[in-house]
CSV table of C-alpha atoms and ligand atoms in Angstrom, one decimal:
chain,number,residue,atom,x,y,z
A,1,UNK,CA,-70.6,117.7,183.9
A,2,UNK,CA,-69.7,116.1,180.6
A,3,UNK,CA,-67.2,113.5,179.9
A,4,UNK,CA,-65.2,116.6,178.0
A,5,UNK,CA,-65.4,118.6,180.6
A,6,UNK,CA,-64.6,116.2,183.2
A,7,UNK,CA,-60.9,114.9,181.5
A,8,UNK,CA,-60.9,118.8,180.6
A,9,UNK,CA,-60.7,119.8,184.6
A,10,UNK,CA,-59.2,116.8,185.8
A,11,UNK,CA,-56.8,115.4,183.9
A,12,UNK,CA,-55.8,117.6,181.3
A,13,UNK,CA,-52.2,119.5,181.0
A,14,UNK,CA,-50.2,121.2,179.1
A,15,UNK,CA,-48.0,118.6,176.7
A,16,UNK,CA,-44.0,118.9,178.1
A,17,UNK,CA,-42.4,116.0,176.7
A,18,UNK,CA,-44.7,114.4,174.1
A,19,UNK,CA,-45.0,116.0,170.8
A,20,UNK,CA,-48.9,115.9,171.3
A,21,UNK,CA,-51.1,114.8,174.7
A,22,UNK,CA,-54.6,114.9,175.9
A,23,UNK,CA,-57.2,116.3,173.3
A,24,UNK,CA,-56.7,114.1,170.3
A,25,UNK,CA,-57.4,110.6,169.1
A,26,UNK,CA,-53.8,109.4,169.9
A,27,UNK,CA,-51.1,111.1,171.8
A,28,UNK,CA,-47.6,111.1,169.7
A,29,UNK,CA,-44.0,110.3,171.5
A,30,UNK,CA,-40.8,110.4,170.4
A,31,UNK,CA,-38.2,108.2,171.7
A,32,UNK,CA,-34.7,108.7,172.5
A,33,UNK,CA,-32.1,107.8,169.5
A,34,UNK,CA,-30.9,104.4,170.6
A,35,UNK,CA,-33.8,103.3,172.8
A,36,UNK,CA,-35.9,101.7,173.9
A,37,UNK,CA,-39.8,101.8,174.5
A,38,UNK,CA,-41.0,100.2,178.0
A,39,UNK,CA,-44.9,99.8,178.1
A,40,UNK,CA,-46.8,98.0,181.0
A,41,UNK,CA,-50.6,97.9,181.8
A,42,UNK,CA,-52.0,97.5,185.5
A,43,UNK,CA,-55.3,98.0,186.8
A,44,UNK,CA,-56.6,98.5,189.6
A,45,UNK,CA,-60.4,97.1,190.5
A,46,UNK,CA,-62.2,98.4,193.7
A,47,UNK,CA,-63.3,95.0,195.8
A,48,UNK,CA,-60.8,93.2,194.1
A,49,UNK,CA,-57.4,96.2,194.7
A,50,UNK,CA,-59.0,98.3,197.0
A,51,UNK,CA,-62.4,98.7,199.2
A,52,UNK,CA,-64.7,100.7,197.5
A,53,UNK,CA,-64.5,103.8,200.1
A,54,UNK,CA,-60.8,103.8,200.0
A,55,UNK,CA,-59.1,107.7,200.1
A,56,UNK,CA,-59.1,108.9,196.6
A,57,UNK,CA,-56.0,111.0,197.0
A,58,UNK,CA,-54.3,107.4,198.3
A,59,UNK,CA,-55.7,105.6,195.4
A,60,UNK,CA,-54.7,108.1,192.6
A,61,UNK,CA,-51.1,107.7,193.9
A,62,UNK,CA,-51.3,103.8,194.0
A,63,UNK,CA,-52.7,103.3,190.7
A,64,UNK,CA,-49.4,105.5,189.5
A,65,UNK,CA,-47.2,103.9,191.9
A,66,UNK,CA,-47.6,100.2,191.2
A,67,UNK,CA,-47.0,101.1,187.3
A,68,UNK,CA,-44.3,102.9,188.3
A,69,UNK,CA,-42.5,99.7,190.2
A,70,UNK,CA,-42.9,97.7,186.9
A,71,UNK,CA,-40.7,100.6,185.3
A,72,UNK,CA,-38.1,100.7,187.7
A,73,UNK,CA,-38.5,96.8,187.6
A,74,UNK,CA,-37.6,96.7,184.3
A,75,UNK,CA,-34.6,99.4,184.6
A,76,UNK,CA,-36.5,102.0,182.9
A,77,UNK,CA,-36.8,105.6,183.2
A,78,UNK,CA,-40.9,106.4,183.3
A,79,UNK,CA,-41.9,109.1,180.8
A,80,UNK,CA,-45.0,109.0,180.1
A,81,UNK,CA,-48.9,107.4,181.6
A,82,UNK,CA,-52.4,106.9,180.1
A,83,UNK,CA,-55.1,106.6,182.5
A,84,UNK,CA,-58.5,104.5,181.8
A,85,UNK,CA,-61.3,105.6,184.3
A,86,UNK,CA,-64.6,103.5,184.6
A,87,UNK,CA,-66.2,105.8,187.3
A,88,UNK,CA,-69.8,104.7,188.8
A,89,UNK,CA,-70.7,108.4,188.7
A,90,UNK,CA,-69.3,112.3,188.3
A,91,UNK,CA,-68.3,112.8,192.3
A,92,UNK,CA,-66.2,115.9,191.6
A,93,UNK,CA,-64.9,115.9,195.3
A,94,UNK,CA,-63.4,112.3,194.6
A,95,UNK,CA,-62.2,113.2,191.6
A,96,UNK,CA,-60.3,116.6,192.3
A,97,UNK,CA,-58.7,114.3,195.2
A,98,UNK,CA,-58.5,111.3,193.1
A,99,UNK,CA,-55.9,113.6,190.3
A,100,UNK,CA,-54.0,115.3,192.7
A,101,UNK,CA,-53.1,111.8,194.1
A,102,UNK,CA,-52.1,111.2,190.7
A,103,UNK,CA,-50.3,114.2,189.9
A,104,UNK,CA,-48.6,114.6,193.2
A,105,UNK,CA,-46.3,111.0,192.3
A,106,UNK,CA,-46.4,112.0,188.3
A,107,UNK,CA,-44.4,115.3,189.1
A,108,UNK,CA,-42.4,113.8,191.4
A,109,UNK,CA,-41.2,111.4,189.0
A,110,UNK,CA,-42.1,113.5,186.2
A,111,UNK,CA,-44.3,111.2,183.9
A,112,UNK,CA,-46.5,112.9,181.7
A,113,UNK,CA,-50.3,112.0,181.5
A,114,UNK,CA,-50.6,112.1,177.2
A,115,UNK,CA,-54.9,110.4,177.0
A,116,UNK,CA,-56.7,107.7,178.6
A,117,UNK,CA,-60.5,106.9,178.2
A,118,UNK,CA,-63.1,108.1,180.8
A,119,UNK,CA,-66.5,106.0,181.1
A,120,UNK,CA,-69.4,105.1,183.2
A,121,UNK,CA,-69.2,101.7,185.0
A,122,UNK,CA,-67.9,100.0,188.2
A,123,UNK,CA,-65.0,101.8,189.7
A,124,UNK,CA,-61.8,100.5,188.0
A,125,UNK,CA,-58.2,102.6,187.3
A,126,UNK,CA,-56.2,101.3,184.8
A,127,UNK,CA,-52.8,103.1,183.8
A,128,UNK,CA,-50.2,102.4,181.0
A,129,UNK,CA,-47.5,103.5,181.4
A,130,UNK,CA,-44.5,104.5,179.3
A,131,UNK,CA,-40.7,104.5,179.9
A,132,UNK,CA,-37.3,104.5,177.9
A,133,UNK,CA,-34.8,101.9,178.3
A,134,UNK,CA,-31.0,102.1,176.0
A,135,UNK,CA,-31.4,99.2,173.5
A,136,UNK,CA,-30.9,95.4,175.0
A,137,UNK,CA,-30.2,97.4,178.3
A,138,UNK,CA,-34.0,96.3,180.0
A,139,UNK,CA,-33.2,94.0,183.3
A,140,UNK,CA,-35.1,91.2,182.7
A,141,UNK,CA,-36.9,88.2,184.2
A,142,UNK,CA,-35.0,85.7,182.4
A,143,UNK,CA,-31.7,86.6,183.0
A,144,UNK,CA,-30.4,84.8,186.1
A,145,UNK,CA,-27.5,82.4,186.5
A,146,UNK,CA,-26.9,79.8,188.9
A,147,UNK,CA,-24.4,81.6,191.5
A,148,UNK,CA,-26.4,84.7,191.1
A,149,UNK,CA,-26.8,86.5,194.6
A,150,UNK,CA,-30.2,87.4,194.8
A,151,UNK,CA,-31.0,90.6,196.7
A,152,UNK,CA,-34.2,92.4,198.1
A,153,UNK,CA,-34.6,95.8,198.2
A,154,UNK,CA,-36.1,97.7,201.5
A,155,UNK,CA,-38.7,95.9,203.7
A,156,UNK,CA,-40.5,93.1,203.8
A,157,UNK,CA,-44.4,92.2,204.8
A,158,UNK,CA,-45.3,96.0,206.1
A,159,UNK,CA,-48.0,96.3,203.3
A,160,UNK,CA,-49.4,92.5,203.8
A,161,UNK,CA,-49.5,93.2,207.6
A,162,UNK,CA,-51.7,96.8,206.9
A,163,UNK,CA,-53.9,94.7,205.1
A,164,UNK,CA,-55.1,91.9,207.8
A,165,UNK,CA,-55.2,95.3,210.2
A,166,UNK,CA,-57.9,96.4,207.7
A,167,UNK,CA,-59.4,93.3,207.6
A,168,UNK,CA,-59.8,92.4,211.3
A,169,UNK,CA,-57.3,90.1,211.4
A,170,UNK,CA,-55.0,91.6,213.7
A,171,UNK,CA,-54.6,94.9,215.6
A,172,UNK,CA,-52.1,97.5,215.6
A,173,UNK,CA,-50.8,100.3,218.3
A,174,UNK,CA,-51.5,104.1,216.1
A,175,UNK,CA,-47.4,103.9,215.2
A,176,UNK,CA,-47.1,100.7,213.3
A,177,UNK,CA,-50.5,101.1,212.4
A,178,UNK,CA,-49.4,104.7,210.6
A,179,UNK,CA,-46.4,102.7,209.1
A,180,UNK,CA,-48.1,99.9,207.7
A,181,UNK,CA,-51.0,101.4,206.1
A,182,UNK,CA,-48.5,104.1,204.4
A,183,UNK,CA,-46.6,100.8,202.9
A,184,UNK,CA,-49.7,99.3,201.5
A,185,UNK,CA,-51.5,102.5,200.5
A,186,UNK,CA,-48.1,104.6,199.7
A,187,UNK,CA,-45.9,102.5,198.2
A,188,UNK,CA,-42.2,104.1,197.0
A,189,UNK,CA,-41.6,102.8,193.2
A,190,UNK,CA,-37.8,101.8,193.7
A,191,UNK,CA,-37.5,103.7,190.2
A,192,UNK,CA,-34.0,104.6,191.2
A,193,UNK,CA,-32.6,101.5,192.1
A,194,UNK,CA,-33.7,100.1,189.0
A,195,UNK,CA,-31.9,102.4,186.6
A,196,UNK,CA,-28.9,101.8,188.8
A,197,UNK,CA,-29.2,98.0,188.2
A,198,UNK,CA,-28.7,98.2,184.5
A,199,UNK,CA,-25.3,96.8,183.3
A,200,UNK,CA,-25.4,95.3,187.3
A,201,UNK,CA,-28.1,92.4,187.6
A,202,UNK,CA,-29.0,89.9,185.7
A,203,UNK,CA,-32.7,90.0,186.2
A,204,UNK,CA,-35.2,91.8,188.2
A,205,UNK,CA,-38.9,91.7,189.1
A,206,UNK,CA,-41.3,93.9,191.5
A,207,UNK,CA,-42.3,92.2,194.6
A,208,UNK,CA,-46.5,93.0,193.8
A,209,UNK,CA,-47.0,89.4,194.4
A,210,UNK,CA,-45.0,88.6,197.1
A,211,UNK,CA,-41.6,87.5,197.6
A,212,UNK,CA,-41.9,83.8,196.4
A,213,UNK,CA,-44.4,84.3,194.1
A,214,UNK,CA,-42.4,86.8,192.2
A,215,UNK,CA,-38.9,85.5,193.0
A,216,UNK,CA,-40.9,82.1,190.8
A,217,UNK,CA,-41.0,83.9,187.9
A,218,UNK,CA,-37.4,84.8,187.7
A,219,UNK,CA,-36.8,81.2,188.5
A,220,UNK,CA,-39.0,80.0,185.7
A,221,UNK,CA,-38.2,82.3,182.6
A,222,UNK,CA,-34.6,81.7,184.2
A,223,UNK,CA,-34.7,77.7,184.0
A,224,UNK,CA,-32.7,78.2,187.9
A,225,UNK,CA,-33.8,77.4,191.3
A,226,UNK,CA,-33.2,79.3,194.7
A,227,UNK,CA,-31.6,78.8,198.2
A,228,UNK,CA,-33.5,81.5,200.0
A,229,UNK,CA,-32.6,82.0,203.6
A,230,UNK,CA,-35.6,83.2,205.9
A,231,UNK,CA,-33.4,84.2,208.7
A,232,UNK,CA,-31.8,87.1,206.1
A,233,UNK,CA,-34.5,88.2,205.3
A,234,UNK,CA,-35.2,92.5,206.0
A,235,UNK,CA,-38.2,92.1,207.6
A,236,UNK,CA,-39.8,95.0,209.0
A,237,UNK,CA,-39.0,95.0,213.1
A,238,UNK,CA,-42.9,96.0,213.3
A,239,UNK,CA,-43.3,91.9,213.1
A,240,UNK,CA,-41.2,91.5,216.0
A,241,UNK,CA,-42.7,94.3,218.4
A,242,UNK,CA,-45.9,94.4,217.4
A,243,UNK,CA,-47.4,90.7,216.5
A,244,UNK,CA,-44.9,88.8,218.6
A,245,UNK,CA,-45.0,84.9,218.4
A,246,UNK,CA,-47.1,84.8,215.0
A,247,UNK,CA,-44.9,82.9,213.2
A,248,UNK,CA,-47.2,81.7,210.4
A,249,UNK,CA,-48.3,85.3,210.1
A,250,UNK,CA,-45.0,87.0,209.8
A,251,UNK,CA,-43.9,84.0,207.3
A,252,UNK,CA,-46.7,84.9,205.3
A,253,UNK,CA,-46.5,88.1,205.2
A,254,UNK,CA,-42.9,88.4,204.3
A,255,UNK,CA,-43.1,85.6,201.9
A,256,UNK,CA,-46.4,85.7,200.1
A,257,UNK,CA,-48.0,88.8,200.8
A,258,UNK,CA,-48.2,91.0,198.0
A,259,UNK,CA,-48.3,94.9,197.6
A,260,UNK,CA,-43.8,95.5,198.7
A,261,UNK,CA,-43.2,96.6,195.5
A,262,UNK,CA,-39.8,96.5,196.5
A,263,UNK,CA,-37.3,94.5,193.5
A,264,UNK,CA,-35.8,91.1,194.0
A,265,UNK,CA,-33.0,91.3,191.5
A,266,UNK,CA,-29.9,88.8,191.3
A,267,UNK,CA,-26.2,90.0,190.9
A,268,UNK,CA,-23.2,88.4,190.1
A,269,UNK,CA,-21.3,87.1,193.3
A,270,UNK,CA,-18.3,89.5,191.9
A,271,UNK,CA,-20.3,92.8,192.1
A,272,UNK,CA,-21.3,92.5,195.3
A,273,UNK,CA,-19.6,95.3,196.6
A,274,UNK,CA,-21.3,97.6,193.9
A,275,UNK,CA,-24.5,96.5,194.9
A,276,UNK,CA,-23.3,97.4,198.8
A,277,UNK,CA,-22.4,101.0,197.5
A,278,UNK,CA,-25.7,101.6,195.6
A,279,UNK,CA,-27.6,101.0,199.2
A,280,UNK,CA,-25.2,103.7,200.6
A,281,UNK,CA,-25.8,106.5,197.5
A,282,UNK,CA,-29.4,105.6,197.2
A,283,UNK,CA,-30.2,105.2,201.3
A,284,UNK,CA,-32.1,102.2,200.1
A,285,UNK,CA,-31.4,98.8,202.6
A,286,UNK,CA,-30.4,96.1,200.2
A,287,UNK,CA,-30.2,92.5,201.3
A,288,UNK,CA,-28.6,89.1,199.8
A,289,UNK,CA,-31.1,87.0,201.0
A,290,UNK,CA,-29.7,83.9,199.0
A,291,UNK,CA,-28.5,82.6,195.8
A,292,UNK,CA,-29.4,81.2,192.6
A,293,UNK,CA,-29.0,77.3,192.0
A,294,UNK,CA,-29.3,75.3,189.2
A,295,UNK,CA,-32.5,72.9,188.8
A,296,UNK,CA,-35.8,74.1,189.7
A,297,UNK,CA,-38.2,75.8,192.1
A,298,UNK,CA,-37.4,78.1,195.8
A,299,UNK,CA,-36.2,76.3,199.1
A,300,UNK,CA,-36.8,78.5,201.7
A,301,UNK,CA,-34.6,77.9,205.1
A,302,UNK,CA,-34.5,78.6,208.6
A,303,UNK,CA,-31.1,79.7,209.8
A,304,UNK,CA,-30.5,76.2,211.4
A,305,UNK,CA,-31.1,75.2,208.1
A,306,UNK,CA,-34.7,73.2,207.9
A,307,UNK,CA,-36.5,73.8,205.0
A,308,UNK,CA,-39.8,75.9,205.8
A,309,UNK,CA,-43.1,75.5,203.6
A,310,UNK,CA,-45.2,77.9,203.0
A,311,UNK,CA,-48.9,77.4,202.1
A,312,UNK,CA,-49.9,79.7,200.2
A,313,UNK,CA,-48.2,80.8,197.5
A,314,UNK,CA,-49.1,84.4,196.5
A,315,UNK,CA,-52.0,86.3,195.3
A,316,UNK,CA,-53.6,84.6,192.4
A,317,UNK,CA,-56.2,86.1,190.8
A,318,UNK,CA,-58.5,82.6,188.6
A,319,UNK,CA,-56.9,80.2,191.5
B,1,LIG,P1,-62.1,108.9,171.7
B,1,LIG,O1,-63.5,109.3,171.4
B,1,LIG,O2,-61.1,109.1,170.6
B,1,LIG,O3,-61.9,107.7,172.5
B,1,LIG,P2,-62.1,110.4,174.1
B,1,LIG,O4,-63.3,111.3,174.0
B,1,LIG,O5,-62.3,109.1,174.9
B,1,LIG,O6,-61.6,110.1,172.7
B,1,LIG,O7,-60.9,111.2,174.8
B,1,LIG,C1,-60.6,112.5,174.4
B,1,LIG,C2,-59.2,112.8,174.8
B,1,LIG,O8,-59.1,112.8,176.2
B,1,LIG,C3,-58.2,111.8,174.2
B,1,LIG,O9,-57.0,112.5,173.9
B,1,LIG,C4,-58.0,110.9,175.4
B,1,LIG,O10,-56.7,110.3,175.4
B,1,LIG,C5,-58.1,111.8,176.6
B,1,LIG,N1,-58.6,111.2,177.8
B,1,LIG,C6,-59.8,110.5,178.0
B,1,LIG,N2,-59.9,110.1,179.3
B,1,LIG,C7,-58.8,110.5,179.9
B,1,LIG,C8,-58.3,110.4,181.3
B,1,LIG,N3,-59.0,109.8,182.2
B,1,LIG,N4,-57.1,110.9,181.5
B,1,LIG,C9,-56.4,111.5,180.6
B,1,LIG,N5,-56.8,111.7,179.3
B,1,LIG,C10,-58.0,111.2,179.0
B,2,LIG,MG1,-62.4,107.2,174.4
């Protein structure tokens, strides 16, 4: 199968939104009068983002999904994707699983693929994607004020605890087994939320990091610090059923595992109670796990109120 016919059968469909898509040397967009463009690249590289034998169908969806997060970190609507495929060989079974993985979360959130590139190398995904933002309206990692409530969305550590199960580190029972292997394979962009925090917080960031790591750079581009209290934070209950007593393992998790993809975003102390009623509409937990200080860097506390340390501070990819 040639490269033509491969992007042909795979990843080719009919233009809805963009003025021109696959097929020629650029794609051409037209945004919205007043907005707006959002663009963010992430890649994903098997051994590095995924083992090498990892589900197709799984992987086509994350490599959407975690681009996805940065547009509903940035309070943007997602419109539109390129994909850039370095594939070892043609494996058509792999592939036909690898773009309806793809497609399945594109249509859900109705992105349009508009070109990539397809060549021969070490299996790597990379997606751009697209997204449309009303002028000066993007949330932002520099935005937060010392008083700022800072707030997590959904749970905490699910995806970093999938990931020592697939390591060997731990074991799991088949249900939170099911549930954290979904959170680090399935991940829901919080695409919602986001556009709902515009005009609301004064930053935001996706937790692909973790929670400290991530919750840094809001601090740094902010010039603030953080009071972040442990015993707040929405940790998923698997922790406390399933790997009782692991304290250093649950801290990690929660605090410097990456792949939540859930936002840490800071609100005013006054709009509180909008941020209450947006969980309610959106069924989406959101928790005020601590506030914004002036100075610099994150204290972390217990609920007695001794500072914890963590070791390790998130995934870093030259440390
Ligand atoms: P060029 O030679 O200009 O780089 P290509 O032959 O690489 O063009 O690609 C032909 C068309 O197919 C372009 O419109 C490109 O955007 C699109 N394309 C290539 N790979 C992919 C892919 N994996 N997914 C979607 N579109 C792709
Ligand atoms: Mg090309």
């Amino acid at each position: 199968m040639s490269e033509f016919d491969l992007i042909q059968r795979y990843f080719t469909r009919p233009a809805s939104s963009a003025i021109l898509g696959v097929g020629d040397d650029a794609a051409l967009l037209r945004v919205g009068e007043g907005m707006e463009l959002a663009v963010s690249t992430d890649m994903l590289v098997s051994g590095t983002h995924f083992f090498p034998e990892a589900d197709p169908f799984l992987l086509g969806y994350k490599t959407l999904a975690v681009n996805l997060s940065d547009m509903a970190a940035m309070g943007a609507t997602p419109r539109w994707a390129t994909l850039a495929l370095a594939l070892p060989d043609v494996n058509e079974t792999w592939l036909q699983k690898f773009s309806t993985g793809f497609f399945a979360l594109a249509d859900e959130y109705r992105v349009e693929l508009i070109g990539g590139d397809t060549t021969r190398g070490p299996l790597n995904l990379c997606v751009t994607i697209m997204g449309e933002v009303p002028r000066d309206q993007a949330l932002r990692r520099n935005g937060a004020q010392a008083g700022d409530d800072i707030w997590v969305s959904g749970e905490l550590g699910e995806a970093a605890l999938g990931l020592a199960y697939l390591q060997s580190e731990i074991e799991l029972a088949e249900e939170p087994r099911i549930s954290c292997l979904a959170a680090l394979h399935q991940p829901r962009p919080r695409v919602a939320l986001g556009l709902a925090l515009r005009g609301i917080a004064h930053s935001a960031i996706d937790i692909s990091d973790g929670l400290l790591a991530d919750l840094g750079h809001i601090l740094e581009c902010s010039h603030v610090a953080a009071e972040v209290r442990y015993d707040r934070l929405p940790i998923s209950p698997i922790f406390e059923c399933c790997v009782e007593n692991r304290i250093e393992l649950t801290q990690r998790c929660v605090l410097s595992g990456g792949d939540d993809y859930e936002l840490c975003f800071t609100v005013p102390v006054a709009r509180r109670a909008e941020v209450e009623t947006l969980a309610i509409r959106l069924h989406l937990p959101l928790t005020r796990i601590g506030k914004i200080v002036s100075g610099s860097g994150c204290k972390v506390r217990a609920g007695n109120g001794s500072v914890i340390t963590i070791e390790k501070g998130g995934y870093e990819h030259f440390a």
